[in-house]
Short mmCIF file of C-alpha atoms (C1' of nucleotides) in Angstrom, two decimals:
data_model
loop_
_atom_site.label_atom_id
_atom_site.label_comp_id
_atom_site.label_asym_id
_atom_site.label_seq_id
_atom_site.Cartn_x
_atom_site.Cartn_y
_atom_site.Cartn_z
CA MET A 746 -9.53 7.49 39.00
CA GLY A 747 -8.77 6.51 35.27
CA TYR A 748 -7.54 3.42 33.70
CA ASP A 749 -4.13 2.75 34.74
CA HIS A 750 -2.24 2.02 31.37
CA ALA A 751 -4.92 0.45 29.35
CA VAL A 752 -3.86 -3.20 28.73
CA PHE A 753 -5.49 -5.00 25.52
CA SER A 754 -4.28 -8.48 24.74
CA GLU A 755 -2.85 -9.68 21.62
CA GLU A 756 -6.18 -11.31 20.74
CA GLN A 757 -8.28 -8.29 21.72
CA LEU A 758 -5.94 -6.11 19.30
CA LEU A 759 -6.51 -8.90 16.54
CA SER A 760 -10.20 -8.76 16.95
CA VAL A 761 -10.07 -4.80 16.69
CA PHE A 762 -8.11 -4.64 13.68
CA ARG A 763 -10.02 -7.47 11.91
CA ALA A 764 -13.15 -5.45 12.59
CA LEU A 765 -11.86 -2.38 11.43
CA SER A 766 -10.22 -3.94 8.19
CA ASN A 767 -13.67 -3.73 6.68
CA PRO A 768 -14.94 -0.27 5.24
CA VAL A 769 -18.80 -1.27 5.93
CA ARG A 770 -18.07 -1.86 9.72
CA ARG A 771 -15.83 1.35 10.00
CA GLN A 772 -18.52 3.27 8.47
CA MET A 773 -21.16 1.45 11.01
CA LEU A 774 -19.00 2.73 13.72
CA MET A 775 -18.82 6.21 12.29
CA TRP A 776 -22.47 6.34 11.94
CA LEU A 777 -23.05 5.28 15.28
CA LYS A 778 -21.32 8.37 16.43
CA ASP A 779 -24.80 10.09 15.75
CA PRO A 780 -27.77 7.92 16.59
CA MET A 781 -30.27 10.38 15.63
CA SER A 782 -29.24 10.38 11.99
CA PHE A 783 -30.58 6.93 11.59
CA PRO A 784 -34.30 7.13 10.14
CA GLY A 785 -36.59 5.79 12.75
CA GLN A 786 -34.45 6.63 15.56
CA LYS A 787 -36.32 8.10 18.71
CA ALA A 788 -34.89 10.68 20.69
CA GLU A 789 -35.43 8.97 24.11
CA ASP A 790 -33.38 6.11 22.86
CA VAL A 791 -30.28 8.06 21.92
CA GLU A 792 -28.46 6.91 25.11
CA ILE A 793 -29.13 3.26 24.50
CA GLY A 794 -28.14 3.22 20.87
CA VAL A 795 -29.67 2.23 17.67
CA CYS A 796 -31.53 -1.00 16.83
CA VAL A 797 -30.36 -3.62 14.35
CA THR A 798 -33.31 -3.30 11.89
CA ASP A 799 -32.28 0.58 11.61
CA ILE A 800 -28.87 0.14 11.18
CA GLN A 801 -29.51 -2.41 8.44
CA ARG A 802 -31.88 -0.25 6.42
CA ARG A 803 -29.30 2.49 6.29
CA MET A 804 -26.21 0.19 5.59
CA GLY A 805 -27.95 -1.56 2.95
CA LEU A 806 -26.94 -4.89 4.06
CA GLY A 807 -28.69 -8.21 4.72
CA GLN A 808 -30.19 -8.65 8.03
CA SER A 809 -27.87 -11.46 9.05
CA THR A 810 -24.59 -9.32 7.63
CA THR A 811 -25.78 -6.74 9.70
CA SER A 812 -26.23 -8.92 12.91
CA GLN A 813 -22.77 -10.40 12.31
CA TYR A 814 -20.93 -7.28 11.68
CA LEU A 815 -22.47 -5.95 14.93
CA THR A 816 -21.31 -8.98 16.90
CA MET A 817 -18.03 -8.50 15.54
CA LEU A 818 -17.68 -4.80 16.58
CA ARG A 819 -19.06 -5.81 20.01
CA GLN A 820 -16.53 -8.61 20.49
CA ALA A 821 -13.65 -6.16 19.47
CA GLY A 822 -14.89 -3.85 22.38
CA LEU A 823 -16.13 -1.04 20.08
CA VAL A 824 -19.91 -0.93 20.69
CA VAL A 825 -21.98 -2.19 23.38
CA ALA A 826 -25.38 -4.03 23.04
CA THR A 827 -28.30 -3.74 25.19
CA ARG A 828 -31.33 -5.93 24.83
CA ARG A 829 -34.56 -4.32 25.50
CA GLY A 830 -37.82 -6.23 24.77
CA LYS A 831 -37.30 -7.78 21.47
CA TRP A 832 -34.85 -5.22 20.31
CA THR A 833 -31.07 -5.13 20.67
CA TYR A 834 -29.71 -1.38 20.76
CA TYR A 835 -26.04 -0.77 19.67
CA ARG A 836 -23.95 2.23 20.85
CA ARG A 837 -20.43 2.94 20.60
CA ASP A 838 -18.34 2.08 23.63
CA GLU A 839 -16.44 5.31 23.79
CA ALA A 840 -14.60 4.77 27.09
CA ASN A 841 -13.19 1.72 25.53
CA ILE A 842 -12.46 3.19 22.28
CA ALA A 843 -10.64 5.90 24.03
CA ARG A 844 -8.69 3.16 26.05
CA LEU A 845 -7.84 1.73 22.51
CA LEU A 846 -6.38 5.13 21.13
CA GLU A 847 -4.26 5.14 24.17
CA THR A 848 -2.90 1.85 23.72
CA LEU A 849 -2.15 2.12 20.19
CA ARG A 850 -0.05 5.22 20.96
CA ASP A 851 1.96 3.04 23.06
CA VAL A 852 2.26 0.13 21.00
CA PHE A 853 2.86 1.74 17.67
CA MET B 1016 6.18 23.39 9.59
CA GLY B 1017 4.13 20.31 10.38
CA TYR B 1018 1.36 18.33 8.66
CA ASP B 1019 -1.75 20.35 8.62
CA HIS B 1020 -4.27 17.83 9.49
CA ALA B 1021 -3.32 14.51 8.23
CA VAL B 1022 -5.43 13.26 5.77
CA PHE B 1023 -5.71 9.41 5.06
CA SER B 1024 -8.06 8.11 2.12
CA GLU B 1025 -10.42 5.46 2.74
CA GLU B 1026 -8.03 3.01 0.85
CA GLN B 1027 -5.23 3.90 2.84
CA LEU B 1028 -6.87 3.21 6.08
CA LEU B 1029 -7.92 0.05 4.67
CA SER B 1030 -4.46 -1.08 3.89
CA VAL B 1031 -3.31 -0.11 7.21
CA PHE B 1032 -5.84 -2.02 8.96
CA ARG B 1033 -5.42 -5.01 6.88
CA ALA B 1034 -1.66 -4.77 7.24
CA LEU B 1035 -2.06 -4.52 11.08
CA SER B 1036 -4.83 -7.66 11.32
CA ASN B 1037 -2.07 -10.14 11.27
CA PRO B 1038 -0.26 -10.48 14.64
CA VAL B 1039 3.09 -11.77 12.56
CA ARG B 1040 2.90 -8.45 10.69
CA ARG B 1041 2.31 -6.17 13.83
CA GLN B 1042 5.50 -7.97 15.58
CA MET B 1043 7.39 -7.26 12.53
CA LEU B 1044 6.62 -3.48 12.99
CA MET B 1045 7.11 -3.82 16.66
CA TRP B 1046 10.55 -5.48 16.40
CA LEU B 1047 11.56 -2.81 13.79
CA LYS B 1048 11.70 -0.19 16.73
CA ASP B 1049 14.82 -1.54 17.61
CA PRO B 1050 17.05 -2.46 14.42
CA MET B 1051 19.86 -3.51 16.84
CA SER B 1052 17.87 -6.46 18.35
CA PHE B 1053 18.06 -8.40 15.10
CA PRO B 1054 20.97 -10.99 15.02
CA GLY B 1055 23.42 -9.81 12.28
CA GLN B 1056 22.49 -6.19 12.18
CA LYS B 1057 25.41 -3.59 12.07
CA ALA B 1058 25.49 -0.43 14.00
CA GLU B 1059 26.28 1.72 11.00
CA ASP B 1060 22.93 0.56 9.21
CA VAL B 1061 20.63 1.46 12.07
CA GLU B 1062 19.65 4.48 10.31
CA ILE B 1063 18.71 2.89 7.01
CA GLY B 1064 16.75 -0.12 8.49
CA VAL B 1065 17.22 -3.97 8.53
CA CYS B 1066 17.72 -6.29 5.66
CA VAL B 1067 15.05 -8.71 4.66
CA THR B 1068 17.04 -11.68 5.50
CA ASP B 1069 17.83 -10.56 9.01
CA ILE B 1070 14.12 -9.89 9.43
CA GLN B 1071 13.34 -13.37 7.93
CA ARG B 1072 15.63 -15.25 10.25
CA ARG B 1073 14.16 -13.58 13.27
CA MET B 1074 10.44 -13.89 12.08
CA GLY B 1075 10.94 -17.44 11.27
CA LEU B 1076 8.94 -17.10 8.02
CA GLY B 1077 9.76 -18.08 4.54
CA GLN B 1078 11.60 -15.69 2.55
CA SER B 1079 8.90 -15.01 0.06
CA THR B 1080 6.37 -14.43 2.93
CA THR B 1081 8.77 -12.11 4.67
CA SER B 1082 9.13 -10.18 1.55
CA GLN B 1083 5.50 -9.86 0.95
CA TYR B 1084 4.49 -8.79 4.32
CA LEU B 1085 7.26 -6.14 4.02
CA THR B 1086 5.62 -4.95 0.90
CA MET B 1087 2.14 -4.79 2.57
CA LEU B 1088 3.58 -2.91 5.36
CA ARG B 1089 5.22 -0.50 2.86
CA GLN B 1090 2.16 0.11 0.99
CA ALA B 1091 0.34 0.87 4.15
CA GLY B 1092 2.84 3.65 4.83
CA LEU B 1093 4.22 2.14 7.93
CA VAL B 1094 7.64 1.23 6.85
CA VAL B 1095 10.30 2.65 4.24
CA ALA B 1096 12.37 0.66 2.09
CA THR B 1097 15.65 1.55 0.80
CA ARG B 1098 17.80 -0.23 -1.55
CA ARG B 1099 21.42 -0.40 -1.33
CA GLY B 1100 23.47 -2.87 -3.43
CA LYS B 1101 21.75 -6.12 -3.60
CA TRP B 1102 20.03 -5.60 -0.22
CA THR B 1103 16.89 -3.86 0.77
CA TYR B 1104 16.39 -2.31 4.13
CA TYR B 1105 13.27 -1.67 5.86
CA ARG B 1106 12.66 0.89 8.61
CA ARG B 1107 9.41 2.28 10.41
CA ASP B 1108 8.12 5.33 8.88
CA GLU B 1109 7.70 6.95 12.18
CA ALA B 1110 6.54 10.35 10.89
CA ASN B 1111 3.66 8.56 9.01
CA ILE B 1112 3.04 6.41 11.75
CA ALA B 1113 2.53 9.57 13.97
CA ARG B 1114 0.38 11.07 11.35
CA LEU B 1115 -1.77 7.99 11.21
CA LEU B 1116 -2.28 8.02 14.93
CA GLU B 1117 -3.48 11.58 14.74
CA THR B 1118 -6.07 10.88 11.90
CA LEU B 1119 -7.23 7.83 14.28
CA ARG B 1120 -8.12 10.33 17.01
CA ASP B 1121 -10.24 12.28 14.60
CA VAL B 1122 -11.82 9.47 12.73
CA PHE B 1123 -12.69 7.22 15.70
"C1'" DT C 563 -50.79 -21.56 23.69
"C1'" DT C 564 -50.13 -19.72 19.07
"C1'" DC C 565 -48.65 -16.06 16.16
"C1'" DT C 566 -45.76 -12.31 14.89
"C1'" DC C 567 -41.80 -9.70 15.09
"C1'" DA C 568 -36.47 -8.61 16.10
"C1'" DT C 569 -32.49 -10.45 16.27
"C1'" DA C 570 -29.17 -14.28 16.11
"C1'" DT C 571 -27.19 -18.39 14.13
"C1'" DT C 572 -26.20 -21.65 10.49
"C1'" DG C 573 -25.14 -23.19 5.78
"C1'" DA C 574 -23.61 -22.06 1.55
"C1'" DC C 575 -20.32 -20.30 -2.24
"C1'" DG C 576 -17.30 -16.97 -4.48
"C1'" DA C 577 -13.51 -13.84 -3.28
"C1'" DT C 578 -9.51 -13.04 -0.78
"C1'" DT C 579 -5.65 -14.02 2.56
"C1'" DC C 580 -2.12 -17.24 4.52
"C1'" DG C 581 2.14 -19.17 3.90
"C1'" DC C 582 4.83 -21.93 1.13
"C1'" DG C 583 8.12 -23.69 -2.76
"C1'" DA C 584 9.66 -22.27 -7.21
"C1'" DT C 585 11.28 -19.14 -10.23
"C1'" DA C 586 12.59 -14.28 -11.79
"C1'" DC C 587 15.38 -10.46 -11.56
"C1'" DG C 588 19.24 -7.46 -10.29
"C1'" DA C 589 23.68 -6.52 -8.32
"C1'" DC C 590 27.86 -7.83 -7.17
"C1'" DG C 591 32.50 -10.83 -7.49
"C1'" DA C 592 35.32 -14.06 -10.25
"C1'" DT D 161 30.34 -13.64 -19.08
"C1'" DC D 162 29.24 -16.61 -15.28
"C1'" DG D 163 28.03 -17.83 -11.03
"C1'" DT D 164 26.22 -16.34 -6.78
"C1'" DC D 165 23.44 -14.08 -3.29
"C1'" DG D 166 19.62 -11.08 -1.74
"C1'" DT D 167 15.03 -9.78 -2.84
"C1'" DA D 168 10.89 -9.91 -5.48
"C1'" DT D 169 7.09 -12.30 -8.07
"C1'" DC D 170 4.29 -16.19 -9.45
"C1'" DG D 171 1.25 -20.22 -8.85
"C1'" DC D 172 -0.54 -23.07 -5.62
"C1'" DG D 173 -3.75 -25.34 -1.91
"C1'" DA D 174 -5.51 -24.46 2.75
"C1'" DA D 175 -7.85 -21.34 5.61
"C1'" DT D 176 -10.62 -17.30 6.22
"C1'" DC D 177 -13.75 -13.39 4.73
"C1'" DG D 178 -18.01 -11.29 2.47
"C1'" DT D 179 -22.63 -11.63 1.86
"C1'" DC D 180 -26.61 -13.89 1.46
"C1'" DA D 181 -31.12 -16.87 2.13
"C1'" DA D 182 -33.00 -20.06 5.12
"C1'" DT D 183 -33.51 -21.36 9.74
"C1'" DA D 184 -33.68 -20.99 14.80
"C1'" DT D 185 -34.42 -18.38 19.20
"C1'" DG D 186 -36.90 -15.51 22.25
"C1'" DA D 187 -39.99 -11.95 23.72
"C1'" DG D 188 -44.56 -9.61 23.23
"C1'" DA D 189 -49.41 -9.75 21.41
"C1'" DA D 190 -53.68 -12.11 20.89
#
DNA sequence: TTCTCATATTGACGATTCGCGATACGACGA
DNA sequence: TCGTCGTATCGCGAATCGTCAATATGAGAA
């Protein structure tokens, strides 16, 4: 069973486009396609994602900016956060991104 | 012959997402799907688009804001402008929008 | 408990955007 | 040539964004 005609609210779409209207955040999302490409990433964590510090180092942003950007991407439904111990791992929400692309085809 | 693997530059993508990260501009683009739904639209102009004044009235925006928003949508490649006499008609650039959706599928 | 580390939140400030009114431009009609 | 009308551009204040340093929170380690 799939999603029957993905529905995104106006506000959800707004948060998505706002999140993507920043090149740094778009690159974050791209790089998260390949978690192992982050220096420091351990093979056994690939499923759960990449931790904030590793993302920060690679993006060359401040720690707070990195955290904020990831929060925006999460609120837009583009990534998922998982807390494990003192680390928060972020990974792409592929299912929701696919749903979003379906919606965009209808909407535009 | 079609487009062989649509390519949008980073800057083009940026202008697209910025243009779409505003609900009013997104609604403009939606409403332009059906030019005849604009009060004042003449059947013989459907092909060329809708003039700024008609769009303005429907959106309830100021004239200058309407013009600016349409310029943004045009620079993003989402609409096409045609000047005829003292009017400027805007219509969706369906081919480019389709190309864009293809690109998004690859990019995200 | 207390210290440390990873992350989140807050506060600040320049840069950009939002939407407007005023004004300029360009194409008609008189 | 003068008005007039449709559109574009300029200049503005208010709001939001981009990014940071500082601080708060929360979970292990000692």
